[in-house]
Amino acid sequence: MLHRSEVIADALFRMMGPFAIRHLRLASQAGRFEISNAELVWRLTSHALIGASLAITTGQLPTSALDHVIVRLLCMTGIGANAAVELAGRPRPELKPENRA
């Protein structure tokens, strides 16, 4: 599906949108993010997520760039670069390959 990036990005936008947009607005109201249009930020982020995923899975972007991708995505929300680096540097669960039967 990643090779039909417009389809998967649109599905991501529509299915996760209500939750993501609400949380972006709440974060903005709390002063954490600087967002004037949460729907636009989520639309752009949806496409950026799929683009980065496609670039990583096709070998065009090394997995070692993942932290930088996360920082850049966070900066799309209006959070400062230093805060984005700190947030991206926090511990997170290890990604494990899916078991296929």
GROMACS .gro file of N, CA, C and O in nm:
model
  404
    1MET      N    1   0.081  -0.120   0.000
    1MET     CA    2   0.000   0.000   0.000
    1MET      C    3   0.085   0.126   0.000
    1MET      O    4   0.039   0.228  -0.047
    2LEU      N    5   0.207   0.119   0.054
    2LEU     CA    6   0.289   0.240   0.057
    2LEU      C    7   0.317   0.294  -0.083
    2LEU      O    8   0.335   0.413  -0.100
    3HIS      N    9   0.318   0.204  -0.181
    3HIS     CA   10   0.344   0.250  -0.318
    3HIS      C   11   0.224   0.323  -0.377
    3HIS      O   12   0.233   0.381  -0.483
    4ARG      N   13   0.112   0.320  -0.309
    4ARG     CA   14  -0.004   0.403  -0.342
    4ARG      C   15  -0.016   0.506  -0.231
    4ARG      O   16  -0.114   0.512  -0.158
    5SER      N   17   0.087   0.587  -0.218
    5SER     CA   18   0.099   0.676  -0.103
    5SER      C   19  -0.018   0.771  -0.088
    5SER      O   20  -0.058   0.802   0.024
    6GLU      N   21  -0.076   0.815  -0.199
    6GLU     CA   22  -0.189   0.907  -0.188
    6GLU      C   23  -0.310   0.839  -0.124
    6GLU      O   24  -0.384   0.902  -0.049
    7VAL      N   25  -0.327   0.710  -0.149
    7VAL     CA   26  -0.440   0.635  -0.092
    7VAL      C   27  -0.420   0.615   0.058
    7VAL      O   28  -0.510   0.642   0.138
    8ILE      N   29  -0.302   0.568   0.096
    8ILE     CA   30  -0.276   0.541   0.237
    8ILE      C   31  -0.270   0.671   0.318
    8ILE      O   32  -0.318   0.676   0.431
    9ALA      N   33  -0.214   0.778   0.261
    9ALA     CA   34  -0.210   0.906   0.333
    9ALA      C   35  -0.351   0.960   0.355
    9ALA      O   36  -0.382   1.011   0.462
   10ASP      N   37  -0.436   0.946   0.254
   10ASP     CA   38  -0.574   0.991   0.268
   10ASP      C   39  -0.647   0.908   0.373
   10ASP      O   40  -0.721   0.962   0.456
   11ALA      N   41  -0.626   0.777   0.372
   11ALA     CA   42  -0.690   0.690   0.471
   11ALA      C   43  -0.640   0.725   0.612
   11ALA      O   44  -0.719   0.731   0.706
   12LEU      N   45  -0.511   0.748   0.626
   12LEU     CA   46  -0.454   0.788   0.755
   12LEU      C   47  -0.515   0.919   0.802
   12LEU      O   48  -0.555   0.932   0.917
   13PHE      N   49  -0.525   1.015   0.711
   13PHE     CA   50  -0.583   1.145   0.745
   13PHE      C   51  -0.728   1.129   0.792
   13PHE      O   52  -0.766   1.184   0.895
   14ARG      N   53  -0.807   1.051   0.719
   14ARG     CA   54  -0.949   1.036   0.754
   14ARG      C   55  -0.971   0.954   0.880
   14ARG      O   56  -1.053   0.991   0.964
   15MET      N   57  -0.898   0.845   0.895
   15MET     CA   58  -0.924   0.754   1.007
   15MET      C   59  -0.865   0.806   1.139
   15MET      O   60  -0.927   0.793   1.244
   16MET      N   61  -0.747   0.861   1.135
   16MET     CA   62  -0.683   0.912   1.256
   16MET      C   63  -0.711   1.060   1.277
   16MET      O   64  -0.688   1.113   1.386
   17GLY      N   65  -0.761   1.126   1.174
   17GLY     CA   66  -0.781   1.269   1.176
   17GLY      C   67  -0.858   1.324   1.294
   17GLY      O   68  -0.811   1.417   1.360
   18PRO      N   69  -0.976   1.270   1.323
   18PRO     CA   70  -1.052   1.326   1.436
   18PRO      C   71  -0.973   1.326   1.567
   18PRO      O   72  -0.980   1.422   1.644
   19PHE      N   73  -0.897   1.221   1.590
   19PHE     CA   74  -0.820   1.210   1.713
   19PHE      C   75  -0.697   1.302   1.708
   19PHE      O   76  -0.670   1.377   1.802
   20ALA      N   77  -0.624   1.295   1.597
   20ALA     CA   78  -0.503   1.376   1.583
   20ALA      C   79  -0.535   1.525   1.586
   20ALA      O   80  -0.466   1.602   1.655
   21ILE      N   81  -0.638   1.565   1.515
   21ILE     CA   82  -0.675   1.707   1.510
   21ILE      C   83  -0.715   1.755   1.649
   21ILE      O   84  -0.674   1.863   1.693
   22ARG      N   85  -0.794   1.674   1.719
   22ARG     CA   86  -0.834   1.712   1.855
   22ARG      C   87  -0.712   1.727   1.945
   22ARG      O   88  -0.699   1.825   2.019
   23HIS      N   89  -0.620   1.634   1.939
   23HIS     CA   90  -0.501   1.640   2.024
   23HIS      C   91  -0.409   1.755   1.985
   23HIS      O   92  -0.347   1.817   2.072
   24LEU      N   93  -0.399   1.783   1.857
   24LEU     CA   94  -0.320   1.898   1.814
   24LEU      C   95  -0.380   2.028   1.867
   24LEU      O   96  -0.307   2.116   1.914
   25ARG      N   97  -0.512   2.038   1.862
   25ARG     CA   98  -0.578   2.158   1.915
   25ARG      C   99  -0.558   2.170   2.065
   25ARG      O  100  -0.531   2.279   2.116
   26LEU      N  101  -0.571   2.058   2.137
   26LEU     CA  102  -0.550   2.060   2.282
   26LEU      C  103  -0.407   2.100   2.317
   26LEU      O  104  -0.384   2.178   2.409
   27ALA      N  105  -0.311   2.047   2.243
   27ALA     CA  106  -0.170   2.080   2.267
   27ALA      C  107  -0.145   2.228   2.238
   27ALA      O  108  -0.069   2.294   2.308
   28SER      N  109  -0.212   2.279   2.136
   28SER     CA  110  -0.198   2.421   2.104
   28SER      C  111  -0.259   2.508   2.213
   28SER      O  112  -0.198   2.607   2.256
   29GLN      N  113  -0.376   2.469   2.261
   29GLN     CA  114  -0.442   2.544   2.369
   29GLN      C  115  -0.359   2.541   2.497
   29GLN      O  116  -0.358   2.637   2.574
   30ALA      N  117  -0.288   2.432   2.519
   30ALA     CA  118  -0.204   2.418   2.638
   30ALA      C  119  -0.071   2.492   2.622
   30ALA      O  120   0.008   2.499   2.716
   31GLY      N  121  -0.046   2.545   2.502
   31GLY     CA  122   0.077   2.619   2.479
   31GLY      C  123   0.195   2.534   2.439
   31GLY      O  124   0.307   2.582   2.429
   32ARG      N  125   0.173   2.405   2.416
   32ARG     CA  126   0.284   2.314   2.380
   32ARG      C  127   0.321   2.328   2.233
   32ARG      O  128   0.436   2.326   2.196
   33PHE      N  129   0.220   2.340   2.146
   33PHE     CA  130   0.240   2.356   2.002
   33PHE      C  131   0.184   2.492   1.961
   33PHE      O  132   0.096   2.546   2.027
   34GLU      N  133   0.234   2.544   1.851
   34GLU     CA  134   0.183   2.669   1.795
   34GLU      C  135   0.115   2.637   1.663
   34GLU      O  136   0.180   2.635   1.558
   35ILE      N  137  -0.014   2.610   1.669
   35ILE     CA  138  -0.089   2.567   1.552
   35ILE      C  139  -0.207   2.661   1.530
   35ILE      O  140  -0.289   2.680   1.619
   36SER      N  141  -0.215   2.717   1.410
   36SER     CA  142  -0.331   2.799   1.379
   36SER      C  143  -0.436   2.719   1.304
   36SER      O  144  -0.555   2.754   1.305
   37ASN      N  145  -0.396   2.608   1.239
   37ASN     CA  146  -0.489   2.526   1.163
   37ASN      C  147  -0.452   2.379   1.183
   37ASN      O  148  -0.371   2.323   1.109
   38ALA      N  149  -0.513   2.317   1.283
   38ALA     CA  150  -0.479   2.177   1.319
   38ALA      C  151  -0.511   2.081   1.206
   38ALA      O  152  -0.437   1.984   1.184
   39GLU      N  153  -0.618   2.106   1.132
   39GLU     CA  154  -0.653   2.015   1.021
   39GLU      C  155  -0.546   2.018   0.913
   39GLU      O  156  -0.506   1.914   0.861
   40LEU      N  157  -0.496   2.135   0.880
   40LEU     CA  158  -0.390   2.147   0.779
   40LEU      C  159  -0.262   2.080   0.828
   40LEU      O  160  -0.198   2.006   0.753
   41VAL      N  161  -0.227   2.103   0.953
   41VAL     CA  162  -0.106   2.039   1.008
   41VAL      C  163  -0.119   1.888   1.002
   41VAL      O  164  -0.025   1.818   0.963
   42TRP      N  165  -0.236   1.834   1.036
   42TRP     CA  166  -0.253   1.689   1.031
   42TRP      C  167  -0.249   1.638   0.888
   42TRP      O  168  -0.191   1.534   0.859
   43ARG      N  169  -0.308   1.712   0.794
   43ARG     CA  170  -0.304   1.670   0.653
   43ARG      C  171  -0.159   1.662   0.604
   43ARG      O  172  -0.117   1.564   0.543
   44LEU      N  173  -0.081   1.765   0.632
   44LEU     CA  174   0.059   1.766   0.590
   44LEU      C  175   0.139   1.657   0.660
   44LEU      O  176   0.223   1.591   0.599
   45THR      N  177   0.111   1.638   0.788
   45THR     CA  178   0.181   1.535   0.865
   45THR      C  179   0.148   1.396   0.812
   45THR      O  180   0.237   1.310   0.803
   46SER      N  181   0.023   1.371   0.777
   46SER     CA  182  -0.017   1.241   0.723
   46SER      C  183   0.067   1.206   0.599
   46SER      O  184   0.120   1.096   0.588
   47HIS      N  185   0.079   1.302   0.510
   47HIS     CA  186   0.157   1.278   0.388
   47HIS      C  187   0.306   1.266   0.419
   47HIS      O  188   0.375   1.184   0.359
   48ALA      N  189   0.355   1.345   0.514
   48ALA     CA  190   0.496   1.337   0.551
   48ALA      C  191   0.528   1.201   0.614
   48ALA      O  192   0.634   1.143   0.586
   49LEU      N  193   0.439   1.152   0.698
   49LEU     CA  194   0.460   1.020   0.760
   49LEU      C  195   0.470   0.910   0.655
   49LEU      O  196   0.559   0.825   0.661
   50ILE      N  197   0.379   0.912   0.560
   50ILE     CA  198   0.379   0.810   0.456
   50ILE      C  199   0.503   0.825   0.367
   50ILE      O  200   0.568   0.727   0.331
   51GLY      N  201   0.537   0.949   0.334
   51GLY     CA  202   0.657   0.971   0.252
   51GLY      C  203   0.784   0.922   0.321
   51GLY      O  204   0.868   0.858   0.258
   52ALA      N  205   0.797   0.951   0.449
   52ALA     CA  206   0.915   0.906   0.524
   52ALA      C  207   0.915   0.753   0.534
   52ALA      O  208   1.020   0.690   0.517
   53SER      N  209   0.799   0.694   0.559
   53SER     CA  210   0.790   0.547   0.568
   53SER      C  211   0.830   0.482   0.436
   53SER      O  212   0.904   0.383   0.434
   54LEU      N  213   0.782   0.538   0.327
   54LEU     CA  214   0.816   0.485   0.196
   54LEU      C  215   0.965   0.499   0.168
   54LEU      O  216   1.030   0.405   0.121
   55ALA      N  217   1.022   0.613   0.202
   55ALA     CA  218   1.165   0.634   0.180
   55ALA      C  219   1.250   0.537   0.263
   55ALA      O  220   1.352   0.487   0.214
   56ILE      N  221   1.207   0.510   0.386
   56ILE     CA  222   1.282   0.416   0.470
   56ILE      C  223   1.268   0.274   0.418
   56ILE      O  224   1.367   0.201   0.407
   57THR      N  225   1.146   0.231   0.383
   57THR     CA  226   1.125   0.093   0.340
   57THR      C  227   1.187   0.064   0.204
   57THR      O  228   1.217  -0.052   0.174
   58THR      N  229   1.209   0.165   0.121
   58THR     CA  230   1.270   0.144  -0.010
   58THR      C  231   1.421   0.168  -0.008
   58THR      O  232   1.486   0.162  -0.111
   59GLY      N  233   1.475   0.201   0.110
   59GLY     CA  234   1.618   0.221   0.122
   59GLY      C  235   1.666   0.358   0.077
   59GLY      O  236   1.787   0.381   0.068
   60GLN      N  237   1.575   0.449   0.048
   60GLN     CA  238   1.615   0.584   0.006
   60GLN      C  239   1.654   0.670   0.126
   60GLN      O  240   1.717   0.774   0.109
   61LEU      N  241   1.613   0.628   0.244
   61LEU     CA  242   1.644   0.700   0.368
   61LEU      C  243   1.684   0.595   0.470
   61LEU      O  244   1.609   0.500   0.495
   62PRO      N  245   1.803   0.608   0.529
   62PRO     CA  246   1.846   0.505   0.624
   62PRO      C  247   1.764   0.513   0.753
   62PRO      O  248   1.719   0.620   0.794
   63THR      N  249   1.747   0.399   0.817
   63THR     CA  250   1.675   0.397   0.944
   63THR      C  251   1.745   0.481   1.049
   63THR      O  252   1.682   0.527   1.144
   64SER      N  253   1.874   0.505   1.030
   64SER     CA  254   1.947   0.590   1.124
   64SER      C  255   1.897   0.734   1.120
   64SER      O  256   1.923   0.812   1.212
   65ALA      N  257   1.823   0.771   1.017
   65ALA     CA  258   1.769   0.907   1.005
   65ALA      C  259   1.634   0.920   1.075
   65ALA      O  260   1.576   1.028   1.077
   66LEU      N  261   1.585   0.813   1.136
   66LEU     CA  262   1.453   0.814   1.198
   66LEU      C  263   1.439   0.923   1.304
   66LEU      O  264   1.337   0.992   1.307
   67ASP      N  265   1.538   0.940   1.389
   67ASP     CA  266   1.530   1.044   1.491
   67ASP      C  267   1.518   1.183   1.428
   67ASP      O  268   1.442   1.267   1.475
   68HIS      N  269   1.591   1.206   1.321
   68HIS     CA  270   1.584   1.335   1.253
   68HIS      C  271   1.445   1.354   1.190
   68HIS      O  272   1.389   1.465   1.195
   69VAL      N  273   1.389   1.249   1.134
   69VAL     CA  274   1.254   1.256   1.077
   69VAL      C  275   1.154   1.292   1.186
   69VAL      O  276   1.068   1.379   1.166
   70ILE      N  277   1.165   1.229   1.301
   70ILE     CA  278   1.074   1.258   1.413
   70ILE      C  279   1.085   1.404   1.455
   70ILE      O  280   0.984   1.472   1.475
   71VAL      N  281   1.207   1.454   1.465
   71VAL     CA  282   1.227   1.594   1.503
   71VAL      C  283   1.162   1.686   1.401
   71VAL      O  284   1.092   1.781   1.437
   72ARG      N  285   1.183   1.660   1.273
   72ARG     CA  286   1.126   1.746   1.169
   72ARG      C  287   0.974   1.741   1.172
   72ARG      O  288   0.906   1.842   1.154
   73LEU      N  289   0.916   1.623   1.194
   73LEU     CA  290   0.770   1.611   1.204
   73LEU      C  291   0.717   1.691   1.323
   73LEU      O  292   0.614   1.759   1.312
   74LEU      N  293   0.785   1.682   1.436
   74LEU     CA  294   0.744   1.759   1.552
   74LEU      C  295   0.753   1.909   1.525
   74LEU      O  296   0.666   1.985   1.567
   75CYS      N  297   0.855   1.951   1.453
   75CYS     CA  298   0.870   2.093   1.422
   75CYS      C  299   0.755   2.143   1.334
   75CYS      O  300   0.722   2.262   1.338
   76MET      N  301   0.692   2.054   1.259
   76MET     CA  302   0.576   2.094   1.177
   76MET      C  303   0.462   2.144   1.265
   76MET      O  304   0.376   2.218   1.218
   77THR      N  305   0.462   2.107   1.391
   77THR     CA  306   0.355   2.148   1.482
   77THR      C  307   0.382   2.283   1.546
   77THR      O  308   0.301   2.332   1.624
   78GLY      N  309   0.497   2.341   1.516
   78GLY     CA  310   0.530   2.470   1.573
   78GLY      C  311   0.613   2.459   1.700
   78GLY      O  312   0.650   2.559   1.759
   79ILE      N  313   0.643   2.337   1.741
   79ILE     CA  314   0.729   2.320   1.858
   79ILE      C  315   0.871   2.357   1.817
   79ILE      O  316   0.912   2.334   1.703
   80GLY      N  317   0.945   2.418   1.905
   80GLY     CA  318   1.081   2.458   1.874
   80GLY      C  319   1.173   2.339   1.853
   80GLY      O  320   1.146   2.228   1.900
   81ALA      N  321   1.282   2.363   1.780
   81ALA     CA  322   1.375   2.256   1.748
   81ALA      C  323   1.434   2.192   1.874
   81ALA      O  324   1.445   2.069   1.881
   82ASN      N  325   1.471   2.271   1.973
   82ASN     CA  326   1.529   2.215   2.096
   82ASN      C  327   1.428   2.127   2.169
   82ASN      O  328   1.462   2.018   2.217
   83ALA      N  329   1.303   2.172   2.179
   83ALA     CA  330   1.199   2.093   2.244
   83ALA      C  331   1.171   1.966   2.164
   83ALA      O  332   1.147   1.859   2.222
   84ALA      N  333   1.176   1.976   2.032
   84ALA     CA  334   1.153   1.858   1.947
   84ALA      C  335   1.263   1.755   1.966
   84ALA      O  336   1.236   1.635   1.975
   85VAL      N  337   1.387   1.801   1.975
   85VAL     CA  338   1.500   1.709   1.997
   85VAL      C  339   1.485   1.641   2.133
   85VAL      O  340   1.504   1.520   2.144
   86GLU      N  341   1.448   1.718   2.234
   86GLU     CA  342   1.430   1.661   2.368
   86GLU      C  343   1.317   1.558   2.368
   86GLU      O  344   1.331   1.448   2.421
   87LEU      N  345   1.207   1.592   2.305
   87LEU     CA  346   1.092   1.501   2.300
   87LEU      C  347   1.124   1.375   2.221
   87LEU      O  348   1.094   1.264   2.264
   88ALA      N  349   1.190   1.391   2.108
   88ALA     CA  350   1.226   1.275   2.024
   88ALA      C  351   1.330   1.187   2.093
   88ALA      O  352   1.335   1.066   2.067
   89GLY      N  353   1.408   1.244   2.183
   89GLY     CA  354   1.512   1.168   2.252
   89GLY      C  355   1.462   1.087   2.371
   89GLY      O  356   1.536   1.009   2.429
   90ARG      N  357   1.336   1.105   2.404
   90ARG     CA  358   1.281   1.029   2.517
   90ARG      C  359   1.271   0.881   2.481
   90ARG      O  360   1.255   0.845   2.363
   91PRO      N  361   1.279   0.795   2.582
   91PRO     CA  362   1.267   0.651   2.553
   91PRO      C  363   1.134   0.618   2.488
   91PRO      O  364   1.031   0.677   2.519
   92ARG      N  365   1.139   0.525   2.393
   92ARG     CA  366   1.017   0.478   2.328
   92ARG      C  367   1.033   0.328   2.302
   92ARG      O  368   1.145   0.276   2.299
   93PRO      N  369   0.921   0.260   2.284
   93PRO     CA  370   0.930   0.115   2.264
   93PRO      C  371   1.010   0.081   2.138
   93PRO      O  372   1.008   0.155   2.040
   94GLU      N  373   1.078  -0.029   2.145
   94GLU     CA  374   1.154  -0.077   2.030
   94GLU      C  375   1.056  -0.127   1.924
   94GLU      O  376   0.957  -0.193   1.955
   95LEU      N  377   1.086  -0.095   1.797
   95LEU     CA  378   1.003  -0.146   1.688
   95LEU      C  379   1.047  -0.290   1.658
   95LEU      O  380   1.165  -0.316   1.636
   96LYS      N  381   0.952  -0.380   1.660
   96LYS     CA  382   0.983  -0.520   1.633
   96LYS      C  383   0.913  -0.563   1.505
   96LYS      O  384   0.799  -0.525   1.481
   97PRO      N  385   0.983  -0.642   1.424
   97PRO     CA  386   0.918  -0.688   1.301
   97PRO      C  387   0.797  -0.774   1.334
   97PRO      O  388   0.795  -0.847   1.433
   98GLU      N  389   0.699  -0.764   1.248
   98GLU     CA  390   0.576  -0.841   1.266
   98GLU      C  391   0.602  -0.988   1.240
   98GLU      O  392   0.674  -1.023   1.147
   99ASN      N  393   0.548  -1.074   1.325
   99ASN     CA  394   0.560  -1.219   1.302
   99ASN      C  395   0.461  -1.258   1.194
   99ASN      O  396   0.343  -1.229   1.203
  100ARG      N  397   0.511  -1.323   1.092
  100ARG     CA  398   0.424  -1.366   0.982
  100ARG      C  399   0.413  -1.518   0.984
  100ARG      O  400   0.512  -1.587   0.996
  101ALA      N  401   0.292  -1.563   0.970
  101ALA     CA  402   0.270  -1.709   0.971
  101ALA      C  403   0.268  -1.764   0.833
  101ALA      O  404   0.243  -1.701   0.738
   0.00000   0.00000   0.00000
